[in-house]
Amino acid sequence: MTHKSNPSHSQGLTPKFHPELTPSLEELEKQERRLVFRQFAWALGSLLVELARERQAPVAIDIHRAGQQLFHAALPGSSPDNDAWIARKRRVVERYGSASYLVGARFRAKGSTFEESSRLDPDTYAAHGGSFPITVEGVGVIGAVTVSGLPQLQDHRLVVEALERFQDLQVAHPE
């Protein structure tokens, strides 16, 4: 599904994004097991901004930890609606401890939808792609990084790409 509130979705795909097959539950779960950090910093948000600007993606970006906003950026073309989507997707990560796209995919794999079966208010929770748990090794999920402004699979993939690059940087230059 796309975010109906953003008119840019009807204009086609953002440059450098191409439609691909929807990832399997196994692939989504593998992403979460692999993308675990010893630490995270301002660098992750800045990296996301850089990737989004390269693609001219009209997104808002948010990083939260324990109820505190640590990073926020609203790039050209994003709107206050994107901030509302961010809050709804982040709440799914906080409640389930899994990526918002994975949570929605799990409901779809059971032949239902999150909206039909979760018993949660859809004005408060959205199991749409774009919010990913920040997991620290030896600690667990401590927060969420969220993007909103693209179709949900593209939001998810942008976050995963940034986390993969951030993880590569952490391995190459441990602090």
CSV table of N, CA and C in Angstrom, one decimal:
chain,number,residue,atom,x,y,z
A,1,MET,N,0.8,-1.2,0.0
A,1,MET,CA,0.0,0.0,0.0
A,1,MET,C,0.9,1.2,0.0
A,2,THR,N,0.4,2.3,-0.5
A,2,THR,CA,1.1,3.6,-0.5
A,2,THR,C,0.4,4.5,0.5
A,3,HIS,N,1.2,5.5,0.9
A,3,HIS,CA,0.6,6.5,1.8
A,3,HIS,C,-0.3,7.4,1.0
A,4,LYS,N,-1.6,7.3,1.2
A,4,LYS,CA,-2.5,8.1,0.4
A,4,LYS,C,-2.4,9.6,0.6
A,5,SER,N,-1.8,10.0,1.7
A,5,SER,CA,-1.7,11.4,2.1
A,5,SER,C,-0.6,12.1,1.3
A,6,ASN,N,0.3,11.5,0.6
A,6,ASN,CA,1.4,12.1,0.0
A,6,ASN,C,1.1,12.1,-1.5
A,7,PRO,N,0.9,13.2,-2.2
A,7,PRO,CA,0.6,13.3,-3.6
A,7,PRO,C,1.8,12.8,-4.5
A,8,SER,N,3.0,12.8,-4.0
A,8,SER,CA,4.1,12.3,-4.8
A,8,SER,C,4.0,10.8,-5.1
A,9,HIS,N,3.3,10.1,-4.3
A,9,HIS,CA,3.2,8.6,-4.6
A,9,HIS,C,2.5,8.4,-5.9
A,10,SER,N,1.6,9.2,-6.3
A,10,SER,CA,0.9,9.0,-7.5
A,10,SER,C,1.7,9.4,-8.8
A,11,GLN,N,2.9,10.0,-8.5
A,11,GLN,CA,3.7,10.5,-9.6
A,11,GLN,C,4.7,9.4,-10.0
A,12,GLY,N,4.6,8.2,-9.5
A,12,GLY,CA,5.6,7.2,-9.9
A,12,GLY,C,6.6,7.0,-8.8
A,13,LEU,N,7.6,6.2,-9.2
A,13,LEU,CA,8.7,5.8,-8.2
A,13,LEU,C,9.7,6.9,-8.1
A,14,THR,N,10.2,7.1,-7.0
A,14,THR,CA,11.3,8.1,-6.8
A,14,THR,C,12.5,7.5,-7.5
A,15,PRO,N,13.3,8.4,-8.1
A,15,PRO,CA,14.5,8.0,-8.8
A,15,PRO,C,15.4,7.0,-8.0
A,16,LYS,N,16.0,6.1,-8.6
A,16,LYS,CA,16.9,5.1,-8.0
A,16,LYS,C,16.1,4.0,-7.2
A,17,PHE,N,14.8,4.0,-7.2
A,17,PHE,CA,14.0,2.9,-6.6
A,17,PHE,C,13.3,2.2,-7.7
A,18,HIS,N,13.4,0.9,-7.6
A,18,HIS,CA,12.7,0.1,-8.6
A,18,HIS,C,11.9,-1.0,-7.9
A,19,PRO,N,10.7,-1.2,-8.5
A,19,PRO,CA,9.9,-2.2,-7.9
A,19,PRO,C,10.5,-3.6,-7.9
A,20,GLU,N,10.5,-4.4,-6.9
A,20,GLU,CA,11.0,-5.7,-6.8
A,20,GLU,C,10.0,-6.6,-6.1
A,21,LEU,N,10.4,-7.8,-6.1
A,21,LEU,CA,9.5,-8.8,-5.3
A,21,LEU,C,9.4,-8.4,-3.9
A,22,THR,N,8.3,-8.6,-3.3
A,22,THR,CA,8.1,-8.4,-1.9
A,22,THR,C,9.0,-9.4,-1.1
A,23,PRO,N,9.7,-8.9,-0.1
A,23,PRO,CA,10.6,-9.9,0.6
A,23,PRO,C,9.8,-10.9,1.4
A,24,SER,N,10.3,-12.0,1.6
A,24,SER,CA,9.7,-13.1,2.4
A,24,SER,C,9.8,-12.8,3.9
A,25,LEU,N,8.9,-13.4,4.7
A,25,LEU,CA,9.0,-13.3,6.2
A,25,LEU,C,10.5,-13.6,6.6
A,26,GLU,N,11.0,-14.7,6.0
A,26,GLU,CA,12.3,-15.1,6.4
A,26,GLU,C,13.4,-14.1,6.2
A,27,GLU,N,13.3,-13.4,5.0
A,27,GLU,CA,14.2,-12.3,4.7
A,27,GLU,C,14.1,-11.2,5.6
A,28,LEU,N,12.9,-10.8,5.9
A,28,LEU,CA,12.6,-9.7,6.8
A,28,LEU,C,13.1,-10.0,8.2
A,29,GLU,N,12.9,-11.2,8.7
A,29,GLU,CA,13.4,-11.6,10.0
A,29,GLU,C,14.9,-11.7,10.1
A,30,LYS,N,15.6,-12.1,9.0
A,30,LYS,CA,17.0,-12.2,8.9
A,30,LYS,C,17.6,-10.8,8.9
A,31,GLN,N,16.9,-9.8,8.3
A,31,GLN,CA,17.4,-8.4,8.4
A,31,GLN,C,17.5,-7.9,9.9
A,32,GLU,N,16.4,-8.3,10.6
A,32,GLU,CA,16.4,-7.9,12.1
A,32,GLU,C,17.5,-8.5,12.9
A,33,ARG,N,17.8,-9.8,12.6
A,33,ARG,CA,18.9,-10.5,13.3
A,33,ARG,C,20.2,-10.0,13.0
A,34,ARG,N,20.4,-9.5,11.7
A,34,ARG,CA,21.7,-9.1,11.2
A,34,ARG,C,22.0,-7.6,11.6
A,35,LEU,N,21.0,-6.8,11.6
A,35,LEU,CA,21.2,-5.4,11.9
A,35,LEU,C,21.1,-5.0,13.4
A,36,VAL,N,22.1,-5.5,14.1
A,36,VAL,CA,22.2,-5.3,15.5
A,36,VAL,C,23.5,-4.5,15.8
A,37,PHE,N,23.5,-3.5,16.7
A,37,PHE,CA,24.6,-2.6,16.8
A,37,PHE,C,25.1,-2.6,18.3
A,38,ARG,N,26.4,-2.3,18.3
A,38,ARG,CA,27.0,-2.1,19.6
A,38,ARG,C,26.7,-0.7,20.1
A,39,GLN,N,26.5,0.3,19.2
A,39,GLN,CA,26.1,1.6,19.6
A,39,GLN,C,25.5,2.3,18.3
A,40,PHE,N,24.8,3.4,18.5
A,40,PHE,CA,24.4,4.1,17.3
A,40,PHE,C,24.4,5.6,17.7
A,41,ALA,N,24.4,6.5,16.7
A,41,ALA,CA,24.7,7.9,17.0
A,41,ALA,C,24.0,8.8,15.9
A,42,TRP,N,24.3,10.0,16.0
A,42,TRP,CA,23.8,11.0,15.1
A,42,TRP,C,24.1,10.6,13.6
A,43,ALA,N,25.2,9.9,13.4
A,43,ALA,CA,25.6,9.5,12.1
A,43,ALA,C,24.5,8.7,11.3
A,44,LEU,N,23.7,7.9,12.0
A,44,LEU,CA,22.7,7.1,11.3
A,44,LEU,C,21.7,8.1,10.7
A,45,GLY,N,21.2,9.1,11.4
A,45,GLY,CA,20.2,10.0,10.9
A,45,GLY,C,20.8,10.8,9.7
A,46,SER,N,22.1,11.2,9.9
A,46,SER,CA,22.7,12.0,8.8
A,46,SER,C,22.9,11.1,7.6
A,47,LEU,N,23.2,9.8,7.7
A,47,LEU,CA,23.4,8.9,6.6
A,47,LEU,C,22.0,8.7,5.9
A,48,LEU,N,21.0,8.6,6.6
A,48,LEU,CA,19.6,8.5,6.0
A,48,LEU,C,19.3,9.8,5.2
A,49,VAL,N,19.6,10.9,5.7
A,49,VAL,CA,19.4,12.2,5.0
A,49,VAL,C,20.2,12.2,3.7
A,50,GLU,N,21.4,11.8,3.8
A,50,GLU,CA,22.3,11.7,2.6
A,50,GLU,C,21.7,10.8,1.5
A,51,LEU,N,21.3,9.6,1.9
A,51,LEU,CA,20.7,8.6,1.0
A,51,LEU,C,19.4,9.2,0.4
A,52,ALA,N,18.6,9.8,1.2
A,52,ALA,CA,17.3,10.3,0.7
A,52,ALA,C,17.5,11.5,-0.3
A,53,ARG,N,18.5,12.3,0.1
A,53,ARG,CA,18.8,13.5,-0.8
A,53,ARG,C,19.3,13.0,-2.2
A,54,GLU,N,20.2,11.9,-2.2
A,54,GLU,CA,20.7,11.4,-3.4
A,54,GLU,C,19.6,10.9,-4.3
A,55,ARG,N,18.5,10.4,-3.7
A,55,ARG,CA,17.4,9.9,-4.5
A,55,ARG,C,16.3,10.9,-4.7
A,56,GLN,N,16.5,12.1,-4.1
A,56,GLN,CA,15.5,13.2,-4.2
A,56,GLN,C,14.2,12.7,-3.6
A,57,ALA,N,14.3,11.9,-2.5
A,57,ALA,CA,13.1,11.3,-1.9
A,57,ALA,C,12.5,12.3,-0.9
A,58,PRO,N,11.2,12.5,-1.1
A,58,PRO,CA,10.4,13.5,-0.3
A,58,PRO,C,10.0,12.9,1.1
A,59,VAL,N,11.0,12.6,1.9
A,59,VAL,CA,10.7,11.9,3.2
A,59,VAL,C,11.0,12.7,4.4
A,60,ALA,N,10.3,12.2,5.5
A,60,ALA,CA,10.7,12.7,6.8
A,60,ALA,C,11.4,11.5,7.5
A,61,ILE,N,12.3,11.8,8.4
A,61,ILE,CA,13.2,10.8,9.0
A,61,ILE,C,13.1,11.0,10.5
A,62,ASP,N,13.0,10.0,11.3
A,62,ASP,CA,12.9,10.1,12.7
A,62,ASP,C,13.7,9.0,13.4
A,63,ILE,N,14.4,9.3,14.5
A,63,ILE,CA,15.0,8.3,15.3
A,63,ILE,C,14.6,8.6,16.8
A,64,HIS,N,14.0,7.6,17.4
A,64,HIS,CA,13.5,7.6,18.8
A,64,HIS,C,14.2,6.6,19.6
A,65,ARG,N,14.3,6.9,20.9
A,65,ARG,CA,14.8,6.0,21.9
A,65,ARG,C,14.1,6.2,23.2
A,66,ALA,N,13.4,5.2,23.7
A,66,ALA,CA,12.7,5.3,25.0
A,66,ALA,C,11.9,6.6,25.1
A,67,GLY,N,11.1,6.8,24.1
A,67,GLY,CA,10.2,8.0,24.1
A,67,GLY,C,10.8,9.3,23.9
A,68,GLN,N,12.1,9.4,23.6
A,68,GLN,CA,12.8,10.6,23.3
A,68,GLN,C,13.2,10.7,21.8
A,69,GLN,N,12.8,11.8,21.2
A,69,GLN,CA,13.2,12.0,19.8
A,69,GLN,C,14.7,12.4,19.8
A,70,LEU,N,15.5,11.6,19.1
A,70,LEU,CA,17.0,11.9,19.0
A,70,LEU,C,17.3,12.6,17.7
A,71,PHE,N,16.5,12.4,16.7
A,71,PHE,CA,16.8,12.9,15.4
A,71,PHE,C,15.5,13.1,14.6
A,72,HIS,N,15.4,14.2,13.9
A,72,HIS,CA,14.3,14.4,12.9
A,72,HIS,C,14.8,15.3,11.8
A,73,ALA,N,14.4,14.9,10.6
A,73,ALA,CA,14.6,15.7,9.4
A,73,ALA,C,13.4,15.6,8.5
A,74,ALA,N,13.0,16.7,7.9
A,74,ALA,CA,11.9,16.7,7.0
A,74,ALA,C,12.4,17.3,5.7
A,75,LEU,N,12.6,16.4,4.7
A,75,LEU,CA,13.2,16.8,3.4
A,75,LEU,C,12.2,17.5,2.5
A,76,PRO,N,12.6,18.2,1.5
A,76,PRO,CA,11.7,18.9,0.6
A,76,PRO,C,10.7,17.9,0.0
A,77,GLY,N,9.4,18.2,0.0
A,77,GLY,CA,8.4,17.4,-0.5
A,77,GLY,C,7.7,16.6,0.6
A,78,SER,N,8.3,16.5,1.8
A,78,SER,CA,7.6,15.8,2.9
A,78,SER,C,6.6,16.8,3.5
A,79,SER,N,5.7,16.3,4.3
A,79,SER,CA,4.6,17.1,4.9
A,79,SER,C,4.3,16.6,6.3
A,80,PRO,N,3.5,17.4,7.1
A,80,PRO,CA,3.2,17.0,8.4
A,80,PRO,C,2.5,15.6,8.4
A,81,ASP,N,1.8,15.2,7.3
A,81,ASP,CA,1.3,13.9,7.3
A,81,ASP,C,2.3,12.8,7.5
A,82,ASN,N,3.5,13.0,6.9
A,82,ASN,CA,4.6,12.1,7.1
A,82,ASN,C,5.0,11.9,8.6
A,83,ASP,N,4.9,13.0,9.3
A,83,ASP,CA,5.2,12.9,10.8
A,83,ASP,C,4.1,12.0,11.5
A,84,ALA,N,2.9,12.1,11.0
A,84,ALA,CA,1.8,11.3,11.6
A,84,ALA,C,2.0,9.8,11.3
A,85,TRP,N,2.4,9.6,10.0
A,85,TRP,CA,2.8,8.2,9.6
A,85,TRP,C,3.9,7.7,10.5
A,86,ILE,N,4.9,8.5,10.7
A,86,ILE,CA,6.1,8.1,11.5
A,86,ILE,C,5.7,7.6,12.8
A,87,ALA,N,4.9,8.4,13.5
A,87,ALA,CA,4.4,8.1,14.9
A,87,ALA,C,3.6,6.8,14.9
A,88,ARG,N,2.8,6.6,13.9
A,88,ARG,CA,2.0,5.3,13.9
A,88,ARG,C,2.8,4.1,13.6
A,89,LYS,N,3.8,4.2,12.7
A,89,LYS,CA,4.7,3.1,12.4
A,89,LYS,C,5.6,2.8,13.5
A,90,ARG,N,6.1,3.9,14.2
A,90,ARG,CA,7.0,3.7,15.3
A,90,ARG,C,6.3,3.0,16.5
A,91,ARG,N,5.1,3.3,16.7
A,91,ARG,CA,4.3,2.6,17.8
A,91,ARG,C,4.2,1.1,17.5
A,92,VAL,N,4.2,0.7,16.3
A,92,VAL,CA,4.1,-0.7,16.0
A,92,VAL,C,5.5,-1.3,16.4
A,93,VAL,N,6.6,-0.7,16.1
A,93,VAL,CA,7.9,-1.2,16.4
A,93,VAL,C,8.0,-1.3,18.0
A,94,GLU,N,7.6,-0.2,18.6
A,94,GLU,CA,7.6,-0.2,20.1
A,94,GLU,C,6.8,-1.3,20.7
A,95,ARG,N,5.6,-1.6,20.2
A,95,ARG,CA,4.7,-2.6,20.7
A,95,ARG,C,5.2,-4.0,20.4
A,96,TYR,N,5.6,-4.3,19.2
A,96,TYR,CA,5.9,-5.6,18.7
A,96,TYR,C,7.4,-5.9,18.8
A,97,GLY,N,8.3,-4.9,18.8
A,97,GLY,CA,9.7,-5.2,18.8
A,97,GLY,C,10.3,-5.6,17.5
A,98,SER,N,9.5,-5.4,16.4
A,98,SER,CA,9.9,-5.8,15.1
A,98,SER,C,9.6,-4.7,14.1
A,99,ALA,N,10.2,-4.8,13.0
A,99,ALA,CA,10.0,-3.8,11.9
A,99,ALA,C,8.5,-3.7,11.6
A,100,SER,N,8.0,-2.5,11.3
A,100,SER,CA,6.6,-2.3,11.0
A,100,SER,C,6.2,-3.1,9.8
A,101,TYR,N,7.1,-3.2,8.8
A,101,TYR,CA,6.8,-3.9,7.6
A,101,TYR,C,6.7,-5.4,7.8
A,102,LEU,N,7.6,-5.9,8.7
A,102,LEU,CA,7.5,-7.3,9.1
A,102,LEU,C,6.2,-7.6,9.8
A,103,VAL,N,5.8,-6.8,10.7
A,103,VAL,CA,4.6,-7.0,11.5
A,103,VAL,C,3.4,-7.1,10.5
A,104,GLY,N,3.3,-6.2,9.6
A,104,GLY,CA,2.2,-6.2,8.6
A,104,GLY,C,2.3,-7.5,7.7
A,105,ALA,N,3.5,-7.9,7.4
A,105,ALA,CA,3.7,-9.1,6.5
A,105,ALA,C,3.3,-10.3,7.3
A,106,ARG,N,3.6,-10.4,8.6
A,106,ARG,CA,3.1,-11.6,9.4
A,106,ARG,C,1.6,-11.7,9.4
A,107,PHE,N,0.9,-10.6,9.5
A,107,PHE,CA,-0.6,-10.6,9.5
A,107,PHE,C,-1.0,-11.1,8.1
A,108,ARG,N,-0.4,-10.5,7.0
A,108,ARG,CA,-0.8,-10.9,5.7
A,108,ARG,C,-0.5,-12.4,5.4
A,109,ALA,N,0.6,-12.9,6.0
A,109,ALA,CA,0.9,-14.4,5.8
A,109,ALA,C,-0.1,-15.3,6.4
A,110,LYS,N,-0.9,-14.7,7.4
A,110,LYS,CA,-1.9,-15.5,8.0
A,110,LYS,C,-3.3,-15.3,7.4
A,111,GLY,N,-3.3,-14.6,6.2
A,111,GLY,CA,-4.5,-14.4,5.5
A,111,GLY,C,-5.4,-13.2,6.0
A,112,SER,N,-4.8,-12.3,6.7
A,112,SER,CA,-5.5,-11.2,7.3
A,112,SER,C,-4.7,-9.9,7.1
A,113,THR,N,-5.2,-8.9,7.7
A,113,THR,CA,-4.4,-7.7,7.7
A,113,THR,C,-4.2,-7.2,9.2
A,114,PHE,N,-3.2,-6.4,9.4
A,114,PHE,CA,-3.0,-5.8,10.7
A,114,PHE,C,-4.3,-5.1,11.2
A,115,GLU,N,-4.8,-4.3,10.3
A,115,GLU,CA,-6.0,-3.4,10.6
A,115,GLU,C,-7.2,-4.3,11.1
A,116,GLU,N,-7.4,-5.5,10.4
A,116,GLU,CA,-8.5,-6.4,10.7
A,116,GLU,C,-8.3,-7.2,12.0
A,117,SER,N,-7.0,-7.6,12.2
A,117,SER,CA,-6.8,-8.6,13.3
A,117,SER,C,-6.0,-8.1,14.5
A,118,SER,N,-5.4,-7.0,14.5
A,118,SER,CA,-4.5,-6.6,15.6
A,118,SER,C,-5.3,-6.1,16.8
A,119,ARG,N,-6.6,-5.6,16.5
A,119,ARG,CA,-7.4,-5.0,17.6
A,119,ARG,C,-6.9,-3.7,18.1
A,120,LEU,N,-6.0,-3.1,17.3
A,120,LEU,CA,-5.4,-1.8,17.7
A,120,LEU,C,-6.0,-0.7,16.8
A,121,ASP,N,-6.1,0.5,17.4
A,121,ASP,CA,-6.6,1.6,16.6
A,121,ASP,C,-5.7,2.0,15.5
A,122,PRO,N,-6.3,2.0,14.2
A,122,PRO,CA,-5.5,2.3,13.0
A,122,PRO,C,-5.1,3.8,13.0
A,123,ASP,N,-5.7,4.6,13.8
A,123,ASP,CA,-5.3,6.0,13.8
A,123,ASP,C,-4.1,6.2,14.8
A,124,THR,N,-3.7,5.1,15.5
A,124,THR,CA,-2.6,5.1,16.4
A,124,THR,C,-1.5,4.2,16.0
A,125,TYR,N,-1.8,3.1,15.3
A,125,TYR,CA,-0.8,2.1,14.9
A,125,TYR,C,-0.9,1.9,13.4
A,126,ALA,N,0.2,1.8,12.7
A,126,ALA,CA,0.2,1.4,11.2
A,126,ALA,C,1.4,0.4,11.0
A,127,ALA,N,1.0,-0.8,10.6
A,127,ALA,CA,2.0,-1.8,10.2
A,127,ALA,C,2.4,-1.7,8.8
A,128,HIS,N,2.8,-0.5,8.4
A,128,HIS,CA,3.3,-0.2,7.0
A,128,HIS,C,4.8,-0.1,7.1
A,129,GLY,N,5.5,-0.3,6.0
A,129,GLY,CA,6.9,-0.3,6.0
A,129,GLY,C,7.5,1.1,6.3
A,130,GLY,N,8.7,1.1,6.9
A,130,GLY,CA,9.4,2.3,7.1
A,130,GLY,C,9.9,2.5,8.5
A,131,SER,N,9.5,1.7,9.5
A,131,SER,CA,10.0,1.8,10.9
A,131,SER,C,10.7,0.5,11.2
A,132,PHE,N,11.9,0.6,11.7
A,132,PHE,CA,12.8,-0.5,12.0
A,132,PHE,C,13.3,-0.4,13.4
A,133,PRO,N,13.4,-1.5,14.2
A,133,PRO,CA,13.9,-1.5,15.5
A,133,PRO,C,15.4,-1.2,15.5
A,134,ILE,N,15.8,-0.4,16.5
A,134,ILE,CA,17.3,-0.2,16.7
A,134,ILE,C,17.6,-1.2,17.9
A,135,THR,N,18.4,-2.2,17.5
A,135,THR,CA,18.7,-3.2,18.4
A,135,THR,C,20.2,-3.1,18.8
A,136,VAL,N,20.5,-3.1,20.1
A,136,VAL,CA,21.9,-3.0,20.5
A,136,VAL,C,22.2,-4.4,21.1
A,137,GLU,N,23.4,-4.9,20.7
A,137,GLU,CA,23.9,-6.2,21.1
A,137,GLU,C,24.0,-6.2,22.6
A,138,GLY,N,23.4,-7.3,23.1
A,138,GLY,CA,23.4,-7.5,24.6
A,138,GLY,C,22.4,-6.8,25.3
A,139,VAL,N,21.6,-5.9,24.6
A,139,VAL,CA,20.6,-5.1,25.3
A,139,VAL,C,19.2,-5.4,24.7
A,140,GLY,N,19.1,-5.4,23.4
A,140,GLY,CA,17.8,-5.6,22.8
A,140,GLY,C,17.4,-4.4,22.1
A,141,VAL,N,16.1,-4.3,21.8
A,141,VAL,CA,15.5,-3.2,21.1
A,141,VAL,C,15.5,-2.0,22.0
A,142,ILE,N,16.1,-0.9,21.6
A,142,ILE,CA,16.1,0.3,22.4
A,142,ILE,C,15.4,1.5,21.8
A,143,GLY,N,15.0,1.4,20.5
A,143,GLY,CA,14.3,2.5,19.9
A,143,GLY,C,13.9,2.1,18.5
A,144,ALA,N,13.7,3.1,17.6
A,144,ALA,CA,13.2,2.8,16.3
A,144,ALA,C,13.8,4.0,15.4
A,145,VAL,N,14.1,3.6,14.1
A,145,VAL,CA,14.4,4.5,13.1
A,145,VAL,C,13.3,4.4,12.1
A,146,THR,N,12.7,5.6,11.6
A,146,THR,CA,11.5,5.5,10.8
A,146,THR,C,11.7,6.5,9.7
A,147,VAL,N,11.2,6.1,8.5
A,147,VAL,CA,11.1,7.0,7.3
A,147,VAL,C,9.7,6.9,6.8
A,148,SER,N,9.2,8.1,6.3
A,148,SER,CA,7.9,8.1,5.7
A,148,SER,C,7.9,9.1,4.6
A,149,GLY,N,7.3,8.7,3.5
A,149,GLY,CA,7.1,9.6,2.3
A,149,GLY,C,7.1,8.9,1.0
A,150,LEU,N,7.6,7.6,1.0
A,150,LEU,CA,7.6,6.8,-0.2
A,150,LEU,C,6.6,5.6,0.0
A,151,PRO,N,6.3,4.9,-1.1
A,151,PRO,CA,5.5,3.7,-0.8
A,151,PRO,C,6.2,2.8,0.2
A,152,GLN,N,5.4,2.0,1.0
A,152,GLN,CA,5.8,1.4,2.2
A,152,GLN,C,7.1,0.5,2.0
A,153,LEU,N,7.1,-0.3,0.9
A,153,LEU,CA,8.3,-1.1,0.7
A,153,LEU,C,9.5,-0.3,0.4
A,154,GLN,N,9.4,0.8,-0.2
A,154,GLN,CA,10.5,1.7,-0.5
A,154,GLN,C,11.0,2.4,0.8
A,155,ASP,N,10.0,2.8,1.7
A,155,ASP,CA,10.4,3.3,3.0
A,155,ASP,C,11.2,2.3,3.7
A,156,HIS,N,10.7,1.0,3.8
A,156,HIS,CA,11.4,-0.1,4.5
A,156,HIS,C,12.8,-0.3,3.9
A,157,ARG,N,12.9,-0.3,2.6
A,157,ARG,CA,14.2,-0.6,2.0
A,157,ARG,C,15.2,0.5,2.2
A,158,LEU,N,14.7,1.8,2.2
A,158,LEU,CA,15.6,2.9,2.5
A,158,LEU,C,16.2,2.8,3.9
A,159,VAL,N,15.4,2.5,4.9
A,159,VAL,CA,15.9,2.3,6.3
A,159,VAL,C,16.9,1.1,6.4
A,160,VAL,N,16.5,0.0,5.7
A,160,VAL,CA,17.4,-1.2,5.8
A,160,VAL,C,18.8,-0.8,5.1
A,161,GLU,N,18.7,-0.2,4.0
A,161,GLU,CA,20.0,0.2,3.3
A,161,GLU,C,20.8,1.1,4.2
A,162,ALA,N,20.2,2.1,4.9
A,162,ALA,CA,21.0,3.0,5.8
A,162,ALA,C,21.6,2.2,6.9
A,163,LEU,N,20.8,1.3,7.5
A,163,LEU,CA,21.3,0.5,8.6
A,163,LEU,C,22.4,-0.4,8.2
A,164,GLU,N,22.3,-1.0,7.0
A,164,GLU,CA,23.4,-1.9,6.5
A,164,GLU,C,24.7,-1.0,6.3
A,165,ARG,N,24.5,0.1,5.7
A,165,ARG,CA,25.7,1.0,5.5
A,165,ARG,C,26.3,1.4,6.9
A,166,PHE,N,25.4,1.8,7.8
A,166,PHE,CA,25.8,2.2,9.1
A,166,PHE,C,26.6,1.1,9.8
A,167,GLN,N,26.0,-0.1,9.7
A,167,GLN,CA,26.7,-1.3,10.3
A,167,GLN,C,28.1,-1.5,9.7
A,168,ASP,N,28.2,-1.4,8.4
A,168,ASP,CA,29.5,-1.5,7.7
A,168,ASP,C,30.5,-0.5,8.2
A,169,LEU,N,30.0,0.7,8.4
A,169,LEU,CA,30.9,1.8,9.0
A,169,LEU,C,31.3,1.4,10.4
A,170,GLN,N,30.4,0.8,11.2
A,170,GLN,CA,30.8,0.5,12.5
A,170,GLN,C,31.8,-0.6,12.6
A,171,VAL,N,31.7,-1.6,11.6
A,171,VAL,CA,32.7,-2.7,11.5
A,171,VAL,C,34.0,-2.1,11.1
A,172,ALA,N,34.0,-1.2,10.1
A,172,ALA,CA,35.2,-0.7,9.5
A,172,ALA,C,35.9,0.3,10.5
A,173,HIS,N,35.2,1.0,11.3
A,173,HIS,CA,35.7,2.0,12.2
A,173,HIS,C,35.1,1.9,13.6
A,174,PRO,N,35.3,0.8,14.3
A,174,PRO,CA,34.7,0.7,15.6
A,174,PRO,C,35.2,1.8,16.5
A,175,GLU,N,34.3,2.4,17.4
A,175,GLU,CA,34.7,3.5,18.2
A,175,GLU,C,35.4,3.0,19.5
